[in-house]
PDB file of C-alpha atoms and ligand atoms in Angstrom:
ATOM      1  CA  MET A  23     230.063 107.844 139.118  1.00 95.00           C
ATOM      2  CA  MET A  24     229.215 105.336 136.391  1.00 97.00           C
ATOM      3  CA  ARG A  25     225.568 105.106 135.449  1.00 98.00           C
ATOM      4  CA  VAL A  26     223.724 102.993 132.878  1.00 98.00           C
ATOM      5  CA  GLY A  27     220.401 103.824 131.226  1.00 98.00           C
ATOM      6  CA  LEU A  28     218.261 101.630 129.014  1.00 98.00           C
ATOM      7  CA  GLY A  29     216.150 103.116 126.220  1.00 98.00           C
ATOM      8  CA  TRP A  30     213.568 101.538 123.952  1.00 98.00           C
ATOM      9  CA  ASP A  31     211.402 102.886 121.143  1.00 98.00           C
ATOM     10  CA  ILE A  32     209.130 101.547 118.412  1.00 97.00           C
ATOM     11  CA  HIS A  33     207.297 103.216 115.519  1.00 97.00           C
ATOM     12  CA  ARG A  34     204.954 101.999 112.832  1.00 97.00           C
ATOM     13  CA  LEU A  35     206.157 101.780 109.224  1.00 98.00           C
ATOM     14  CA  ALA A  36     204.226 103.243 106.291  1.00 97.00           C
ATOM     15  CA  ALA A  37     204.824 103.914 102.601  1.00 97.00           C
ATOM     16  CA  GLY A  38     205.984 107.352 101.546  1.00 92.00           C
ATOM     17  CA  ARG A  39     207.686 108.239 104.826  1.00 94.00           C
ATOM     18  CA  PRO A  40     211.437 108.800 105.315  1.00 95.00           C
ATOM     19  CA  LEU A  41     213.239 106.170 107.383  1.00 98.00           C
ATOM     20  CA  MET A  42     215.507 108.034 109.782  1.00 98.00           C
ATOM     21  CA  LEU A  43     217.797 105.931 111.982  1.00 98.00           C
ATOM     22  CA  ALA A  44     220.444 107.481 114.242  1.00 98.00           C
ATOM     23  CA  GLY A  45     220.021 110.721 112.302  1.00 98.00           C
ATOM     24  CA  VAL A  46     220.791 109.012 108.978  1.00 98.00           C
ATOM     25  CA  ALA A  47     218.258 108.833 106.125  1.00 98.00           C
ATOM     26  CA  VAL A  48     218.049 105.200 104.998  1.00 98.00           C
ATOM     27  CA  PRO A  49     216.670 104.439 101.516  1.00 97.00           C
ATOM     28  CA  SER A  50     213.558 102.320 102.055  1.00 97.00           C
ATOM     29  CA  PRO A  51     210.081 101.968 100.523  1.00 96.00           C
ATOM     30  CA  LEU A  52     208.686 102.223 104.065  1.00 97.00           C
ATOM     31  CA  GLY A  53     209.472 104.867 106.657  1.00 97.00           C
ATOM     32  CA  ALA A  54     208.575 105.382 110.297  1.00 96.00           C
ATOM     33  CA  VAL A  55     205.413 107.171 111.407  1.00 95.00           C
ATOM     34  CA  GLY A  56     205.270 109.042 114.694  1.00 90.00           C
ATOM     35  CA  ASP A  57     206.328 112.043 116.704  1.00 82.00           C
ATOM     36  CA  SER A  58     209.055 114.241 115.219  1.00 93.00           C
ATOM     37  CA  ASP A  59     210.917 112.285 112.495  1.00 96.00           C
ATOM     38  CA  ALA A  60     210.172 108.992 114.316  1.00 97.00           C
ATOM     39  CA  ASP A  61     213.882 108.119 114.628  1.00 98.00           C
ATOM     40  CA  VAL A  62     213.712 105.115 116.962  1.00 98.00           C
ATOM     41  CA  VAL A  63     217.476 105.070 117.505  1.00 98.00           C
ATOM     42  CA  LEU A  64     217.767 108.676 118.653  1.00 98.00           C
ATOM     43  CA  HIS A  65     214.610 108.312 120.751  1.00 98.00           C
ATOM     44  CA  ALA A  66     215.970 105.179 122.454  1.00 98.00           C
ATOM     45  CA  VAL A  67     219.354 106.863 122.995  1.00 98.00           C
ATOM     46  CA  ILE A  68     217.671 109.931 124.517  1.00 98.00           C
ATOM     47  CA  ASP A  69     215.793 107.672 126.933  1.00 98.00           C
ATOM     48  CA  GLY A  70     219.046 105.852 127.680  1.00 98.00           C
ATOM     49  CA  VAL A  71     220.794 109.102 128.633  1.00 98.00           C
ATOM     50  CA  LEU A  72     217.782 110.271 130.645  1.00 98.00           C
ATOM     51  CA  GLY A  73     217.554 106.886 132.339  1.00 98.00           C
ATOM     52  CA  ALA A  74     221.230 106.948 133.284  1.00 98.00           C
ATOM     53  CA  MET A  75     220.699 110.326 134.942  1.00 98.00           C
ATOM     54  CA  ALA A  76     217.257 109.438 136.415  1.00 98.00           C
ATOM     55  CA  TRP A  77     215.903 112.483 134.603  1.00 98.00           C
ATOM     56  CA  GLY A  78     212.537 111.126 133.485  1.00 98.00           C
ATOM     57  CA  ASP A  79     211.808 110.159 129.899  1.00 98.00           C
ATOM     58  CA  ILE A  80     211.598 111.613 126.415  1.00 97.00           C
ATOM     59  CA  GLY A  81     207.875 112.255 126.776  1.00 95.00           C
ATOM     60  CA  SER A  82     208.399 114.385 129.887  1.00 96.00           C
ATOM     61  CA  TRP A  83     211.151 116.430 128.193  1.00 97.00           C
ATOM     62  CA  PHE A  84     209.469 116.781 124.828  1.00 95.00           C
ATOM     63  CA  PRO A  85     205.690 116.489 125.189  1.00 92.00           C
ATOM     64  CA  ARG A  86     203.921 115.266 122.068  1.00 86.00           C
ATOM     65  CA  ASP A  87     202.167 118.649 121.598  1.00 85.00           C
ATOM     66  CA  ALA A  88     205.517 120.483 121.620  1.00 84.00           C
ATOM     67  CA  VAL A  89     207.155 118.405 118.878  1.00 88.00           C
ATOM     68  CA  ALA A  90     206.200 119.133 115.269  1.00 86.00           C
ATOM     69  CA  ALA A  91     205.554 116.258 112.880  1.00 85.00           C
ATOM     70  CA  GLY A  92     208.692 115.565 110.877  1.00 88.00           C
ATOM     71  CA  GLN A  93     210.897 117.663 113.176  1.00 93.00           C
ATOM     72  CA  PRO A  94     214.428 116.203 113.292  1.00 96.00           C
ATOM     73  CA  SER A  95     215.284 114.340 116.489  1.00 97.00           C
ATOM     74  CA  GLY A  96     218.947 115.440 116.517  1.00 97.00           C
ATOM     75  CA  PRO A  97     218.157 118.789 118.167  1.00 97.00           C
ATOM     76  CA  LEU A  98     216.159 116.961 120.857  1.00 97.00           C
ATOM     77  CA  LEU A  99     219.199 114.816 121.668  1.00 98.00           C
ATOM     78  CA  ALA A 100     221.372 117.966 121.551  1.00 98.00           C
ATOM     79  CA  ARG A 101     219.169 119.566 124.221  1.00 98.00           C
ATOM     80  CA  VAL A 102     219.628 116.556 126.492  1.00 98.00           C
ATOM     81  CA  MET A 103     223.391 116.509 125.821  1.00 98.00           C
ATOM     82  CA  GLU A 104     223.632 120.210 126.753  1.00 98.00           C
ATOM     83  CA  GLN A 105     221.987 119.452 130.094  1.00 98.00           C
ATOM     84  CA  LEU A 106     224.268 116.449 130.591  1.00 98.00           C
ATOM     85  CA  ALA A 107     227.358 118.586 129.935  1.00 98.00           C
ATOM     86  CA  ALA A 108     226.029 121.244 132.326  1.00 98.00           C
ATOM     87  CA  ALA A 109     225.750 118.523 134.985  1.00 98.00           C
ATOM     88  CA  GLY A 110     229.367 117.490 134.306  1.00 98.00           C
ATOM     89  CA  GLY A 111     228.343 114.276 132.583  1.00 98.00           C
ATOM     90  CA  THR A 112     229.786 112.530 129.549  1.00 98.00           C
ATOM     91  CA  VAL A 113     228.618 109.518 127.574  1.00 98.00           C
ATOM     92  CA  LEU A 114     231.264 106.773 127.647  1.00 98.00           C
ATOM     93  CA  HIS A 115     229.590 104.011 125.666  1.00 98.00           C
ATOM     94  CA  VAL A 116     226.402 103.341 123.756  1.00 98.00           C
ATOM     95  CA  ASP A 117     225.202  99.965 122.518  1.00 98.00           C
ATOM     96  CA  ALA A 118     222.148 100.081 120.247  1.00 98.00           C
ATOM     97  CA  THR A 119     220.226  97.227 118.620  1.00 98.00           C
ATOM     98  CA  ILE A 120     217.893  98.100 115.750  1.00 98.00           C
ATOM     99  CA  LEU A 121     215.036  95.688 115.062  1.00 98.00           C
ATOM    100  CA  LEU A 122     213.880  95.859 111.437  1.00 98.00           C
ATOM    101  CA  GLU A 123     212.850  93.200 108.945  1.00 97.00           C
ATOM    102  CA  ALA A 124     213.826  95.106 105.768  1.00 96.00           C
ATOM    103  CA  PRO A 125     215.881  96.646 104.333  1.00 96.00           C
ATOM    104  CA  ARG A 126     219.014  95.041 105.738  1.00 95.00           C
ATOM    105  CA  LEU A 127     221.033  97.706 107.521  1.00 97.00           C
ATOM    106  CA  ALA A 128     224.587  96.358 107.859  1.00 96.00           C
ATOM    107  CA  LEU A 129     225.718  98.562 104.973  1.00 96.00           C
ATOM    108  CA  HIS A 130     224.794 101.622 107.043  1.00 98.00           C
ATOM    109  CA  ARG A 131     226.601 100.611 110.230  1.00 98.00           C
ATOM    110  CA  PRO A 132     229.536 103.029 109.701  1.00 98.00           C
ATOM    111  CA  ALA A 133     227.148 105.956 109.073  1.00 98.00           C
ATOM    112  CA  PHE A 134     225.043 105.103 112.151  1.00 98.00           C
ATOM    113  CA  THR A 135     228.137 104.690 114.312  1.00 98.00           C
ATOM    114  CA  GLU A 136     229.710 107.955 113.158  1.00 98.00           C
ATOM    115  CA  SER A 137     226.464 109.866 113.600  1.00 98.00           C
ATOM    116  CA  LEU A 138     225.960 108.623 117.171  1.00 98.00           C
ATOM    117  CA  ALA A 139     229.637 109.164 118.045  1.00 98.00           C
ATOM    118  CA  ARG A 140     229.383 112.781 116.896  1.00 98.00           C
ATOM    119  CA  GLN A 141     226.063 113.530 118.578  1.00 98.00           C
ATOM    120  CA  LEU A 142     227.081 111.899 121.864  1.00 98.00           C
ATOM    121  CA  ALA A 143     230.740 113.022 121.768  1.00 97.00           C
ATOM    122  CA  CYS A 144     231.490 109.376 122.468  1.00 97.00           C
ATOM    123  CA  ARG A 145     234.219 107.159 120.979  1.00 93.00           C
ATOM    124  CA  ILE A 146     232.782 103.766 121.885  1.00 98.00           C
ATOM    125  CA  VAL A 147     229.634 103.205 119.860  1.00 98.00           C
ATOM    126  CA  SER A 148     228.107  99.854 118.962  1.00 98.00           C
ATOM    127  CA  VAL A 149     225.185  99.461 116.549  1.00 98.00           C
ATOM    128  CA  LYS A 150     223.711  96.011 115.972  1.00 98.00           C
ATOM    129  CA  PHE A 151     220.884  94.719 113.794  1.00 98.00           C
ATOM    130  CA  LYS A 152     218.228  92.068 114.272  1.00 97.00           C
ATOM    131  CA  THR A 153     215.273  90.767 112.337  1.00 97.00           C
ATOM    132  CA  GLU A 154     212.427  89.004 114.131  1.00 96.00           C
ATOM    133  CA  ASP A 155     212.159  85.955 111.881  1.00 94.00           C
ATOM    134  CA  GLY A 156     208.742  86.875 110.490  1.00 95.00           C
ATOM    135  CA  MET A 157     207.112  87.036 113.916  1.00 97.00           C
ATOM    136  CA  GLY A 158     205.085  89.856 115.411  1.00 97.00           C
ATOM    137  CA  PRO A 159     204.705  93.391 114.047  1.00 97.00           C
ATOM    138  CA  ILE A 160     208.449  93.843 113.479  1.00 98.00           C
ATOM    139  CA  GLY A 161     208.770  90.489 111.751  1.00 97.00           C
ATOM    140  CA  ARG A 162     205.817  91.306 109.504  1.00 97.00           C
ATOM    141  CA  GLY A 163     207.537  94.543 108.474  1.00 97.00           C
ATOM    142  CA  GLU A 164     204.964  96.749 110.223  1.00 98.00           C
ATOM    143  CA  ALA A 165     207.311  98.406 112.710  1.00 98.00           C
ATOM    144  CA  VAL A 166     210.886  99.394 113.494  1.00 98.00           C
ATOM    145  CA  ALA A 167     212.258  99.383 117.032  1.00 98.00           C
ATOM    146  CA  CYS A 168     215.473 100.025 118.906  1.00 98.00           C
ATOM    147  CA  TRP A 169     217.030  99.150 122.228  1.00 98.00           C
ATOM    148  CA  ALA A 170     219.899 101.306 123.486  1.00 98.00           C
ATOM    149  CA  SER A 171     222.021 101.038 126.592  1.00 98.00           C
ATOM    150  CA  VAL A 172     223.968 104.161 127.446  1.00 98.00           C
ATOM    151  CA  MET A 173     226.817 104.402 129.955  1.00 98.00           C
ATOM    152  CA  VAL A 174     227.336 107.828 131.465  1.00 98.00           C
ATOM    153  CA  ASP A 175     230.080 109.164 133.727  1.00 98.00           C
ATOM    154  CA  ALA A 176     228.490 111.840 135.889  1.00 96.00           C
TER     155      ALA A 176
HETATM  156 MG1   MG B 216     209.747 107.628 119.379  1.00 76.11          MG
END
């Protein structure tokens, strides 16, 4: 059965923090602040997988108190992927859109795509980039966000 889940995440940006996106460290004067390593792409993808399976959300799987500050998000996604495999599910396609004013990310598209393909064991991976034209918290460079749709065969 084909299923689609939609994930979304947003984190504040601050100086002196690493900017992790899709498990890749991106050179940037500002990094994301939040739970774990604040990787909005992996968090949105996790919610996409969970949404496709109707398995709740990232907060119900990984309560804030149980996730250490700075902890990599890759192992969290790996836990969800283990459960998906145990349920006979596979990810067929992911389409992620990262919303960030600066730095421009197109240079990193191959690294993001390869990282997601490996972590999701998925050959069809799309990563897109948007700015918000100076509007709102993302446009003012105060936040980074990501949408992800995930198609699962389960
Ligand atoms: Mg998050």
